[in-house]
Amino acid sequence: MTFKQIVWKMAKVHYKKYIFYFLCNSLAVMFFFMFMTVYFNDQIVQVKESESIKYLLTVPGVALVVFTVFFIGYAHSVFMKRRRNEFGLFMTIGMSGRDISKLLLLENGVIAFFSIISGILAGTIFSRLFFLLLMNSVGLQAVPFHLNSEMFMYSIIIFLIVFTIAVGQSLFLTLRQNVIHSLKSDKVTESIKLKSPLIGGLGLAILIGSIVGLYYTYSDPAISGDYLLLWAMATFMGLYISLHQFTSFFIAFAKKNKPFYYRRLLFLANLDYKFKQLTSILMLVTAMIMVTILYSTITLFTYMLTEKEAIDSNPYDMAYIQTENKNNLNSEELYSIVDQKENPINERLLIPIYSYYEKHPYQDWINVYNFMSVDHFNQLTSSQMELEDKEFLYYINDELENEGDEGDQGISFSFPNIKGEETYTLKETIAERNINNLPDLYDFIIVSNSEFEQLNNKIDGFESNLHLINVANWKQSSNTVEELTGSFKNYNEKTPPNADIRTEHYSEEQLFQVASKVQSYDRNKSSNGISFFVTTFLSIIFFLGSFFLLYINLFSDIDKEKDRIKKLNNIGITTKEVKKMISREITTLFFMPTILGTAIALLYIIAMATDIGGVMKNPEIILHFFIVAGIYHCIQVGFYLYARKKMFSYLTGV
């Protein structure tokens, strides 16, 4: 019998390990290809260029690369662990190191080839399915599913690089081992060199300290998320140390309660061994669960606030600036466009504004002074303010987060004046949003009616009218806004372009745009909807990845577990007791990373929410967290019950 025949016969007998290895590599290719169908989607690339979605994609992308490296490397190490005793046997019957190298390269080459084909095929099918389901669920039709060369190229290249490194490392280690060590490789137990409850406590302290540091960082608006990466690295370092020494830390306390400890001695000893051998995997799974729940919660919270953001940033359904030669439609033309029978105008305000632009003598910016009369201010804000000559109100068109941010009252201020400087006294500072987001209309100087009428003689500025319009149903005003914008564009093209200080920082199109609720809503819905879709898409990939990692953990050494169960049966431990012990171990390995990852995600959300006023001012974010975490845990329970049933079937035949 030739070497090839022997190898082929052994491969047929142990075909399950080849299928397992092939499926792991196919899954890795599938996960990465699914991510690439999102990352290189043409529509998402356009949004990515201008929105925060670039960061949203980059961080999970790096995490996915790390996961792929670890997943492929771990699957390969499990496969090779089962093969080393076979290689030792081949060496005893005369096979050389060169023959084993050829065999390894041939096997892995064939598996890699079919893994790429099956992974890309499965990735295409599931990506298409997820695109259809998720895009319909978030109401987006503007992101079509398509394939391009970059998706295939990056998926194949990254997989081959990781796969080649894993195979090369295994080949090097296999050829270095002698025959005896290879034959006994599946009989050797990995030693645990370090058991220190003190180090476990130190890891827990680092973990808690990183979250406390994150909280105080986000409490300071000046630095906010600048140190997020630093605290995240500290969190993962503390997490790794804590997981590695968790059972030693727990056992040290358990020993103080002798009855509790000795009733669970076998379970605790075996769990201690598994935790230390599987620290990297448990840490990776915990991190994936944490990132999945954290990102999903934040994105869901942002997506659900899409309408609120549009309303808050645009108090009126439509707003625009009109000057003598820009956006200057007469009332008849304006009403013919906006005042539709099915969606009529409910309210219209016209507020005269006088603006003075002053270029800073030493810096490259422009100071803008927007003047408004007190009567029009009262009309805008429904207030009853009164001003004497030489008094003014400072009005900020924004909701300030902290009281006292408006500035000091009772100060004097000298306005630019072509006849010299004229001093006015600040009576009060008011901060509330009443005007849509329009360029250079962030703050206003409110003066008496008589002073406002004299501004033309005092300051060389620009007159304009601020139009504020409400209609019956702003969500149905999209066509109206488009038509109004088109009419303004046609009108403005027929008038001379502005060539003054106002257009140095803003284009004419920006200065005379229509700021509307519906446009802001559609824009936010598109951006937040894509972010929500991307995060959900990545969460599904991360969830499946974390489950498969745990599943591989449980079943990679199933033969050793069978031997252990037989030995336990030989010393009198019943099948019922064995099932109870197995159930405890699986439950701990499945739900320890899940609970820990969920807890860390919750603490991160509480810390990061301080940047927007804290969770007490934004209770919806906690509600969204529990929704995401609840869904995640429900699905995890389903996978856990399946894995436990399979484990019982393999080990006890029940």
XYZ file of C-alpha atoms in Angstrom:
654
model
C 0.000 0.000 0.000
C 1.424 3.398 -1.029
C 1.581 6.538 1.083
C -1.168 8.112 -1.000
C -3.483 5.164 -0.376
C -2.821 5.295 3.384
C -3.473 9.021 3.506
C -6.653 8.663 1.478
C -7.966 5.865 3.711
C -7.292 7.895 6.866
C -8.968 10.932 5.307
C -12.103 8.889 4.540
C -12.224 7.547 8.099
C -11.746 10.996 9.659
C -13.758 12.946 7.076
C -15.612 14.907 9.788
C -12.519 16.864 10.801
C -11.970 17.903 7.158
C -15.612 19.020 6.883
C -15.290 20.930 10.158
C -12.138 22.698 8.962
C -13.655 23.449 5.557
C -16.827 24.911 7.113
C -14.836 27.146 9.469
C -12.844 28.620 6.595
C -15.970 29.005 4.479
C -17.655 30.884 7.300
C -14.658 33.203 7.656
C -14.767 34.001 3.921
C -18.546 34.428 4.053
C -18.409 36.858 7.000
C -15.720 38.973 5.419
C -17.355 38.996 1.992
C -20.674 40.061 3.544
C -18.899 42.965 5.211
C -17.252 43.916 1.916
C -20.645 44.030 0.144
C -21.533 46.803 2.595
C -18.176 48.574 2.798
C -17.750 48.872 -0.989
C -21.406 49.471 -1.843
C -21.488 52.534 -4.121
C -24.326 54.293 -2.272
C -22.798 53.692 1.154
C -19.390 54.849 -0.112
C -20.971 58.192 -1.081
C -22.475 58.604 2.390
C -19.238 57.405 3.967
C -17.306 60.238 2.342
C -19.281 62.921 4.159
C -20.878 61.321 7.217
C -19.755 59.698 10.467
C -20.601 56.312 8.953
C -16.936 56.124 7.920
C -16.004 55.735 11.590
C -18.955 53.397 12.073
C -17.600 51.115 9.356
C -13.904 51.412 10.188
C -14.018 50.235 13.801
C -16.131 47.103 13.171
C -14.046 46.475 10.048
C -10.866 46.333 12.119
C -12.665 44.166 14.678
C -13.807 41.842 11.891
C -10.250 41.504 10.560
C -9.038 40.637 14.080
C -11.877 38.146 14.430
C -11.101 36.597 11.034
C -7.414 36.229 11.924
C -8.266 34.629 15.241
C -11.101 32.474 13.854
C -9.055 31.033 10.997
C -6.002 30.595 13.221
C -8.009 28.837 15.905
C -9.838 26.568 13.447
C -6.493 25.651 11.888
C -4.920 24.920 15.280
C -7.844 22.627 16.193
C -7.500 20.845 12.842
C -3.734 20.428 13.267
C -4.087 19.233 16.856
C -6.064 16.294 15.494
C -3.545 15.633 12.741
C -0.193 15.679 14.560
C -0.446 12.119 15.846
C -1.221 11.043 12.255
C 1.917 12.811 11.049
C 3.890 10.979 13.750
C 2.493 7.697 12.452
C 3.413 8.619 8.874
C 6.981 9.350 9.995
C 7.280 5.936 11.668
C 6.439 4.193 8.391
C 8.992 6.199 6.440
C 7.328 9.383 5.242
C 9.799 12.268 5.117
C 9.308 15.834 6.256
C 9.162 16.897 2.633
C 6.305 14.447 1.968
C 4.398 15.764 4.984
C 4.934 19.331 3.756
C 3.515 18.408 0.361
C 0.568 16.698 2.021
C -0.150 19.715 4.224
C 0.113 22.173 1.351
C -2.072 20.028 -0.902
C -4.769 19.517 1.730
C -4.873 23.159 2.750
C -4.680 24.377 -0.820
C -7.735 22.318 -1.824
C -9.642 23.344 1.313
C -8.746 27.033 0.781
C -9.889 26.895 -2.860
C -13.272 25.379 -2.086
C -13.659 27.572 1.025
C -13.270 30.712 -1.104
C -15.821 29.507 -3.651
C -18.403 28.331 -1.108
C -17.799 31.318 1.214
C -18.292 33.890 -1.548
C -21.333 32.059 -2.893
C -22.932 31.859 0.572
C -21.902 35.455 1.304
C -23.577 36.659 -1.893
C -26.815 34.841 -1.091
C -27.013 35.949 2.548
C -25.912 39.523 1.752
C -28.656 39.809 -0.825
C -31.164 38.449 1.694
C -30.047 40.832 4.449
C -30.127 43.793 2.065
C -33.736 43.039 1.152
C -34.896 42.463 4.726
C -33.023 45.300 6.436
C -33.507 47.942 3.759
C -37.258 47.363 3.799
C -37.303 47.435 7.601
C -35.622 50.869 7.787
C -37.547 52.262 4.820
C -34.541 52.774 2.534
C -34.777 52.016 -1.148
C -31.740 54.040 -2.244
C -29.113 51.418 -1.383
C -29.257 48.726 -4.056
C -27.384 45.461 -3.665
C -24.611 44.969 -6.181
C -21.241 43.276 -6.556
C -17.951 44.707 -7.765
C -14.363 43.560 -8.162
C -13.150 45.210 -4.936
C -15.480 43.049 -2.839
C -14.050 39.851 -4.313
C -10.454 41.049 -4.386
C -10.215 42.216 -0.762
C -12.096 39.189 0.589
C -9.848 36.712 -1.226
C -6.573 38.536 -0.544
C -7.184 39.005 3.191
C -8.335 35.396 3.592
C -5.314 34.034 1.717
C -2.886 36.149 3.762
C -4.350 34.981 7.077
C -4.694 31.400 5.876
C -1.127 31.266 4.543
C 0.290 32.574 7.833
C -1.684 29.972 9.804
C -0.603 27.118 7.524
C 3.022 28.279 7.504
C 3.123 28.441 11.290
C 1.613 24.953 11.628
C 3.987 23.552 9.035
C 6.968 24.997 10.885
C 5.832 23.627 14.262
C 4.963 20.202 12.839
C 8.336 19.714 11.153
C 10.167 20.801 14.310
C 8.520 18.168 16.496
C 10.030 14.731 16.823
C 8.108 11.534 16.118
C 7.419 10.670 19.781
C 5.996 14.093 20.579
C 3.774 14.005 17.478
C 2.413 10.553 18.362
C 1.541 11.712 21.888
C 0.253 15.157 20.946
C -3.380 14.322 21.702
C -2.412 12.788 25.065
C -0.524 15.809 26.374
C -2.385 18.203 28.642
C -1.495 21.854 28.443
C -0.037 23.034 31.727
C -1.321 26.016 33.699
C 1.646 27.880 35.100
C -0.025 30.829 36.841
C -2.842 30.834 39.385
C -3.085 34.093 41.264
C -6.242 35.548 42.838
C -4.278 38.766 43.420
C -3.654 39.229 39.687
C -7.326 38.504 39.065
C -8.222 41.303 41.481
C -5.777 43.624 39.706
C -7.418 42.868 36.351
C -10.828 43.638 37.813
C -9.487 46.939 39.199
C -8.113 47.910 35.749
C -11.460 47.041 34.158
C -13.449 49.147 36.635
C -10.881 51.976 36.501
C -11.108 52.184 32.688
C -14.901 52.578 32.813
C -14.685 55.200 35.579
C -12.050 57.043 33.517
C -14.314 56.893 30.464
C -17.178 58.356 32.506
C -15.130 61.324 33.702
C -13.682 61.831 30.222
C -17.136 62.124 28.660
C -18.265 64.363 31.527
C -15.815 67.008 30.287
C -17.102 68.511 27.000
C -13.605 69.811 26.193
C -12.149 66.311 25.745
C -15.273 64.127 25.476
C -14.358 61.067 23.380
C -10.696 61.936 22.772
C -9.498 59.119 25.025
C -12.066 56.509 23.977
C -9.442 54.292 22.345
C -7.180 54.476 25.409
C -9.971 53.514 27.803
C -11.157 50.746 25.458
C -7.649 49.250 25.386
C -7.508 49.420 29.205
C -10.925 47.753 29.373
C -9.845 44.858 27.162
C -6.559 44.454 29.031
C -8.383 44.339 32.372
C -10.941 41.996 30.849
C -8.255 39.587 29.656
C -6.502 39.496 33.037
C -9.814 39.121 34.868
C -10.960 36.244 32.664
C -7.599 34.470 32.910
C -7.603 34.618 36.698
C -11.348 34.743 37.306
C -11.722 31.169 38.542
C -8.618 31.446 40.733
C -10.118 34.601 42.230
C -13.519 32.920 42.639
C -12.096 29.669 44.055
C -10.067 31.615 46.637
C -13.332 33.036 47.968
C -15.223 29.734 47.566
C -12.691 27.920 49.763
C -13.789 30.068 52.670
C -17.137 28.263 52.476
C -16.035 24.627 52.714
C -19.443 22.962 52.072
C -20.012 25.097 48.953
C -16.477 24.478 47.666
C -16.292 20.700 48.146
C -19.763 20.089 46.676
C -18.547 21.766 43.472
C -14.892 20.763 43.541
C -14.925 18.841 40.248
C -16.885 21.563 38.440
C -14.655 24.387 39.729
C -11.421 22.534 38.941
C -12.492 21.760 35.367
C -13.827 25.293 34.876
C -10.538 26.736 36.157
C -8.624 24.708 33.561
C -10.962 25.680 30.697
C -11.004 29.376 31.564
C -7.222 29.581 31.500
C -6.893 27.613 28.263
C -9.691 29.535 26.535
C -8.986 33.030 27.875
C -8.263 34.516 24.439
C -11.447 33.079 22.955
C -13.650 34.113 25.877
C -12.132 37.590 25.817
C -12.705 37.906 22.045
C -16.304 36.684 22.340
C -16.949 39.092 25.237
C -15.489 41.990 23.238
C -17.586 41.086 20.176
C -20.760 40.909 22.271
C -19.925 44.230 23.944
C -19.230 45.981 20.615
C -22.354 44.462 19.038
C -24.728 45.572 21.815
C -23.025 48.966 22.281
C -23.048 49.912 18.593
C -26.551 48.522 18.033
C -27.956 50.509 20.967
C -26.317 53.783 19.951
C -27.372 53.416 16.319
C -30.940 52.387 17.212
C -31.183 55.363 19.585
C -29.914 57.714 16.851
C -32.232 56.219 14.227
C -35.306 56.506 16.451
C -34.490 60.189 17.082
C -34.440 61.010 13.367
C -37.803 62.797 13.416
C -37.089 64.554 16.718
C -33.751 65.848 15.395
C -35.450 67.252 12.294
C -38.100 69.042 14.378
C -35.635 70.335 16.979
C -33.241 71.754 14.393
C -36.050 73.249 12.279
C -38.794 74.885 14.393
C -40.565 75.962 11.177
C -41.461 73.704 8.280
C -39.645 75.993 5.828
C -37.318 78.956 6.207
C -35.276 81.067 3.837
C -33.635 84.467 3.445
C -34.874 86.917 0.808
C -32.990 89.987 -0.380
C -33.747 92.557 -3.022
C -32.243 90.444 -5.809
C -32.245 86.895 -4.354
C -35.194 84.583 -3.551
C -37.451 87.583 -4.200
C -40.651 85.906 -5.388
C -43.813 87.944 -4.973
C -46.560 86.723 -2.644
C -48.704 85.387 -5.492
C -45.881 83.209 -6.855
C -44.924 82.050 -3.373
C -48.462 81.033 -2.396
C -49.044 79.256 -5.699
C -46.131 76.972 -4.811
C -46.487 76.566 -1.039
C -50.182 77.028 -0.274
C -51.506 73.765 -1.695
C -55.125 72.678 -1.254
C -54.160 69.344 0.293
C -51.417 70.928 2.420
C -52.153 74.634 3.012
C -50.076 77.237 4.838
C -50.963 77.465 8.537
C -48.550 80.210 9.563
C -46.196 82.641 7.908
C -43.822 85.123 9.539
C -41.765 87.743 7.739
C -39.017 89.227 9.898
C -36.734 92.017 8.612
C -33.065 91.543 9.472
C -30.135 93.900 9.068
C -26.732 92.175 8.909
C -23.275 93.656 9.260
C -20.209 91.610 8.209
C -16.876 92.651 9.667
C -13.681 90.943 8.566
C -11.259 90.335 11.420
C -8.091 92.422 10.886
C -5.670 89.678 11.932
C -7.514 86.343 11.662
C -9.158 84.592 8.727
C -12.744 84.822 9.913
C -15.689 87.172 9.669
C -17.682 88.616 12.577
C -21.393 88.663 11.762
C -23.847 91.002 13.507
C -27.535 90.242 12.823
C -29.929 92.962 14.050
C -33.638 92.453 14.714
C -36.250 94.809 16.154
C -37.771 93.982 19.528
C -41.305 93.835 18.111
C -40.338 91.212 15.558
C -38.409 89.353 18.245
C -41.555 89.276 20.400
C -43.516 88.026 17.419
C -40.943 85.278 16.850
C -40.650 84.149 20.477
C -44.131 85.022 21.802
C -42.534 87.186 24.488
C -43.261 90.697 25.777
C -39.808 92.274 25.918
C -39.325 96.045 25.900
C -36.125 97.948 25.142
C -35.026 101.518 25.575
C -32.691 103.181 23.119
C -29.058 102.094 23.600
C -30.207 98.792 25.148
C -30.036 95.428 23.453
C -30.868 91.775 23.961
C -28.404 89.114 22.920
C -30.437 86.278 21.376
C -28.814 82.872 20.698
C -30.786 80.658 18.351
C -29.917 77.434 20.162
C -30.763 75.395 23.248
C -27.729 75.621 25.512
C -26.960 72.538 27.590
C -25.760 74.258 30.771
C -27.343 77.147 32.593
C -25.161 80.202 32.647
C -23.666 79.523 29.220
C -25.406 82.625 27.841
C -22.817 84.997 29.270
C -22.811 87.800 31.781
C -25.584 90.350 31.934
C -25.249 94.084 32.373
C -22.155 94.493 30.192
C -21.633 97.189 27.610
C -20.825 96.623 23.981
C -19.716 98.978 21.214
C -21.217 98.287 17.815
C -19.376 99.191 14.611
C -20.564 102.532 13.414
C -19.551 104.433 10.304
C -19.768 107.645 12.366
C -17.694 106.195 15.190
C -18.420 103.723 17.932
C -21.717 103.796 19.754
C -22.075 101.949 23.068
C -25.135 99.866 23.948
C -25.858 98.050 27.213
C -26.828 94.403 27.375
C -30.162 93.976 29.137
C -30.551 90.211 28.882
C -29.270 87.137 27.090
C -31.819 84.665 25.770
C -31.043 81.220 24.334
C -33.764 79.199 22.646
C -34.213 77.763 19.180
C -36.887 79.492 17.101
C -35.295 79.675 13.639
C -34.219 76.927 11.266
C -30.548 76.246 10.606
C -29.530 78.875 8.072
C -25.989 80.171 7.423
C -24.898 83.052 9.706
C -28.190 83.096 11.653
C -26.911 81.633 14.894
C -27.162 84.756 17.091
C -28.927 88.111 16.938
C -28.715 91.558 18.498
C -32.199 92.738 19.411
C -32.610 96.514 19.535
C -35.499 98.911 19.975
C -37.763 99.605 17.012
C -36.441 103.127 16.584
C -32.823 101.956 16.689
C -33.551 99.286 14.088
C -35.060 101.871 11.719
C -31.887 103.991 11.998
C -29.446 101.132 11.299
C -29.234 101.995 7.602
C -27.714 105.350 8.521
C -25.397 103.976 11.191
C -23.962 100.793 9.694
C -23.058 99.810 6.158
C -24.772 96.413 6.116
C -27.222 94.201 4.226
C -30.998 94.210 4.421
C -32.896 90.924 4.162
C -36.185 89.325 5.141
C -36.404 86.062 7.038
C -39.389 83.987 5.861
C -40.736 81.351 8.267
C -43.561 79.096 7.063
C -45.613 76.311 8.626
C -47.902 74.056 6.601
C -50.591 71.592 7.658
C -48.414 68.481 7.275
C -44.649 68.964 6.971
C -44.023 65.304 6.098
C -45.964 65.832 2.871
C -44.079 68.985 1.893
C -41.168 67.344 0.082
C -42.447 68.185 -3.416
C -43.303 71.708 -2.312
C -39.784 72.318 -0.978
C -38.253 70.941 -4.171
C -40.442 73.156 -6.331
C -39.720 76.205 -4.182
C -35.976 75.537 -4.324
C -36.160 75.162 -8.099
C -38.080 78.433 -8.467
C -35.524 80.271 -6.338
C -32.693 78.803 -8.364
C -34.255 79.944 -11.653
C -34.896 83.425 -10.236
C -31.410 83.812 -8.757
C -29.715 82.769 -12.002
C -31.355 85.736 -13.723
C -30.006 88.251 -11.197
C -26.386 89.391 -10.786
C -24.360 87.148 -8.453
C -23.342 88.415 -5.033
C -19.707 89.424 -4.948
C -19.303 90.766 -1.432
C -17.968 89.715 1.943
C -20.927 87.382 2.575
C -19.853 84.933 -0.129
C -16.257 84.595 1.088
C -17.192 81.753 3.456
C -20.531 80.621 1.998
C -21.582 80.114 -1.575
C -24.612 81.921 -2.888
C -26.488 78.614 -3.011
C -25.788 78.025 0.700
C -26.748 81.545 1.770
C -30.108 81.424 0.003
C -31.069 77.808 0.541
C -34.433 76.627 1.851
C -34.010 75.046 5.303
C -36.921 72.666 5.837
C -38.005 69.978 8.256
C -38.722 67.477 5.533
C -35.286 67.805 3.902
C -33.555 67.479 7.272
C -35.746 64.485 8.099
C -35.047 62.762 4.768
C -31.328 63.484 5.055
C -31.146 62.195 8.641
C -33.319 59.229 7.807
C -31.038 58.284 4.936
C -27.830 58.733 6.927
C -29.130 57.228 10.176
C -30.982 54.533 8.274
C -27.802 53.467 6.498
C -25.943 53.540 9.811
C -28.693 51.454 11.393
C -28.582 49.015 8.489
C -24.783 48.728 8.613
C -24.746 48.225 12.386
C -27.499 45.599 12.248
C -25.705 43.864 9.413
C -22.423 43.808 11.349
C -24.200 42.776 14.553
C -25.593 39.698 12.826
C -22.119 38.806 11.560
C -20.570 39.354 14.998
C -23.316 37.382 16.710
C -22.906 34.397 14.400
C -19.130 34.670 14.728
C -19.244 34.671 18.529
C -21.589 31.672 18.542
C -19.387 29.660 16.189
C -16.334 30.454 18.303
C -18.091 29.147 21.404
C -19.395 26.143 19.492
C -15.913 25.260 18.228
C -14.626 25.611 21.794
C -17.115 23.111 23.107
C -16.694 20.515 20.388
C -13.011 20.820 19.431
C -11.918 18.353 22.149
C -15.035 16.223 22.195
C -13.019 12.972 22.144
C -11.098 14.002 25.254
C -14.373 14.888 26.923
C -15.716 11.428 26.133
C -12.673 9.855 27.751
C -13.131 12.076 30.800
C -16.780 11.090 31.131
C -15.875 7.386 30.934
C -13.335 7.812 33.720
C -15.877 9.637 35.848
C -18.380 6.831 35.254
C -15.730 4.316 36.321
C -15.374 5.994 39.720
C -19.135 5.939 40.323
C -20.433 9.255 38.966
C -23.834 8.660 37.372
C -25.041 9.852 33.984
C -27.458 12.267 35.695
C -24.604 13.835 37.649
C -22.499 14.006 34.486
C -25.285 15.816 32.606
C -25.650 18.264 35.473
C -21.917 18.978 35.444
C -21.856 19.366 31.639
C -24.856 21.699 31.793
C -23.102 23.906 34.364
C -19.929 24.097 32.285
C -21.738 24.912 29.034
C -23.958 27.471 30.776
C -20.925 29.203 32.286
C -18.927 29.224 29.037
C -21.932 30.428 27.018
C -23.353 33.072 29.323
C -20.305 34.391 31.172
C -19.073 36.282 28.043
C -22.651 37.302 27.195
C -23.466 38.716 30.635
C -20.042 40.308 30.989
C -20.164 41.855 27.501
C -23.695 43.162 28.147
C -22.678 44.673 31.498
C -19.640 46.426 30.008
C -21.758 47.725 27.100
C -24.283 49.147 29.595
C -21.539 50.862 31.603
C -20.054 52.303 28.388
C -23.471 53.637 27.371
C -23.981 55.269 30.778
C -20.501 56.821 30.569
C -20.819 57.998 26.963
C -24.341 59.361 27.536
C -22.903 62.033 29.846
C -21.856 63.796 26.633
C -25.565 64.398 25.829
C -26.746 65.115 29.379
C -26.724 61.618 30.876
C -29.167 58.711 30.827
C -31.579 60.520 33.182
C -32.208 63.145 30.484
C -32.205 60.501 27.741
C -34.058 57.490 29.207
C -34.809 56.239 25.699
C -31.215 55.085 25.299
C -31.576 52.696 28.259
C -34.860 51.426 26.816
C -33.155 50.797 23.469
C -30.286 49.063 25.280
C -32.648 46.623 26.978
C -34.444 45.980 23.681
C -31.169 45.145 21.903
C -29.768 43.156 24.845
C -33.073 41.299 25.274
C -33.169 40.255 21.627
C -29.519 39.211 21.773
C -30.021 37.121 24.924
C -33.162 35.435 23.582
C -31.335 34.300 20.446
C -28.330 33.286 22.560
C -30.570 31.088 24.730
C -31.802 29.323 21.588
C -28.230 28.618 20.449
C -27.303 27.527 23.972
C -30.134 24.978 24.157
C -29.104 23.588 20.766
C -25.424 23.327 21.769
C -26.273 21.699 25.106
C -28.506 19.137 23.439
C -25.758 18.267 20.946
C -23.206 17.979 23.760
C -25.460 15.630 25.754
C -26.003 13.553 22.636
C -22.254 13.240 21.937
C -21.114 12.567 25.492
C -23.903 10.571 27.092
C -25.902 9.284 24.134
C -29.046 10.829 25.641
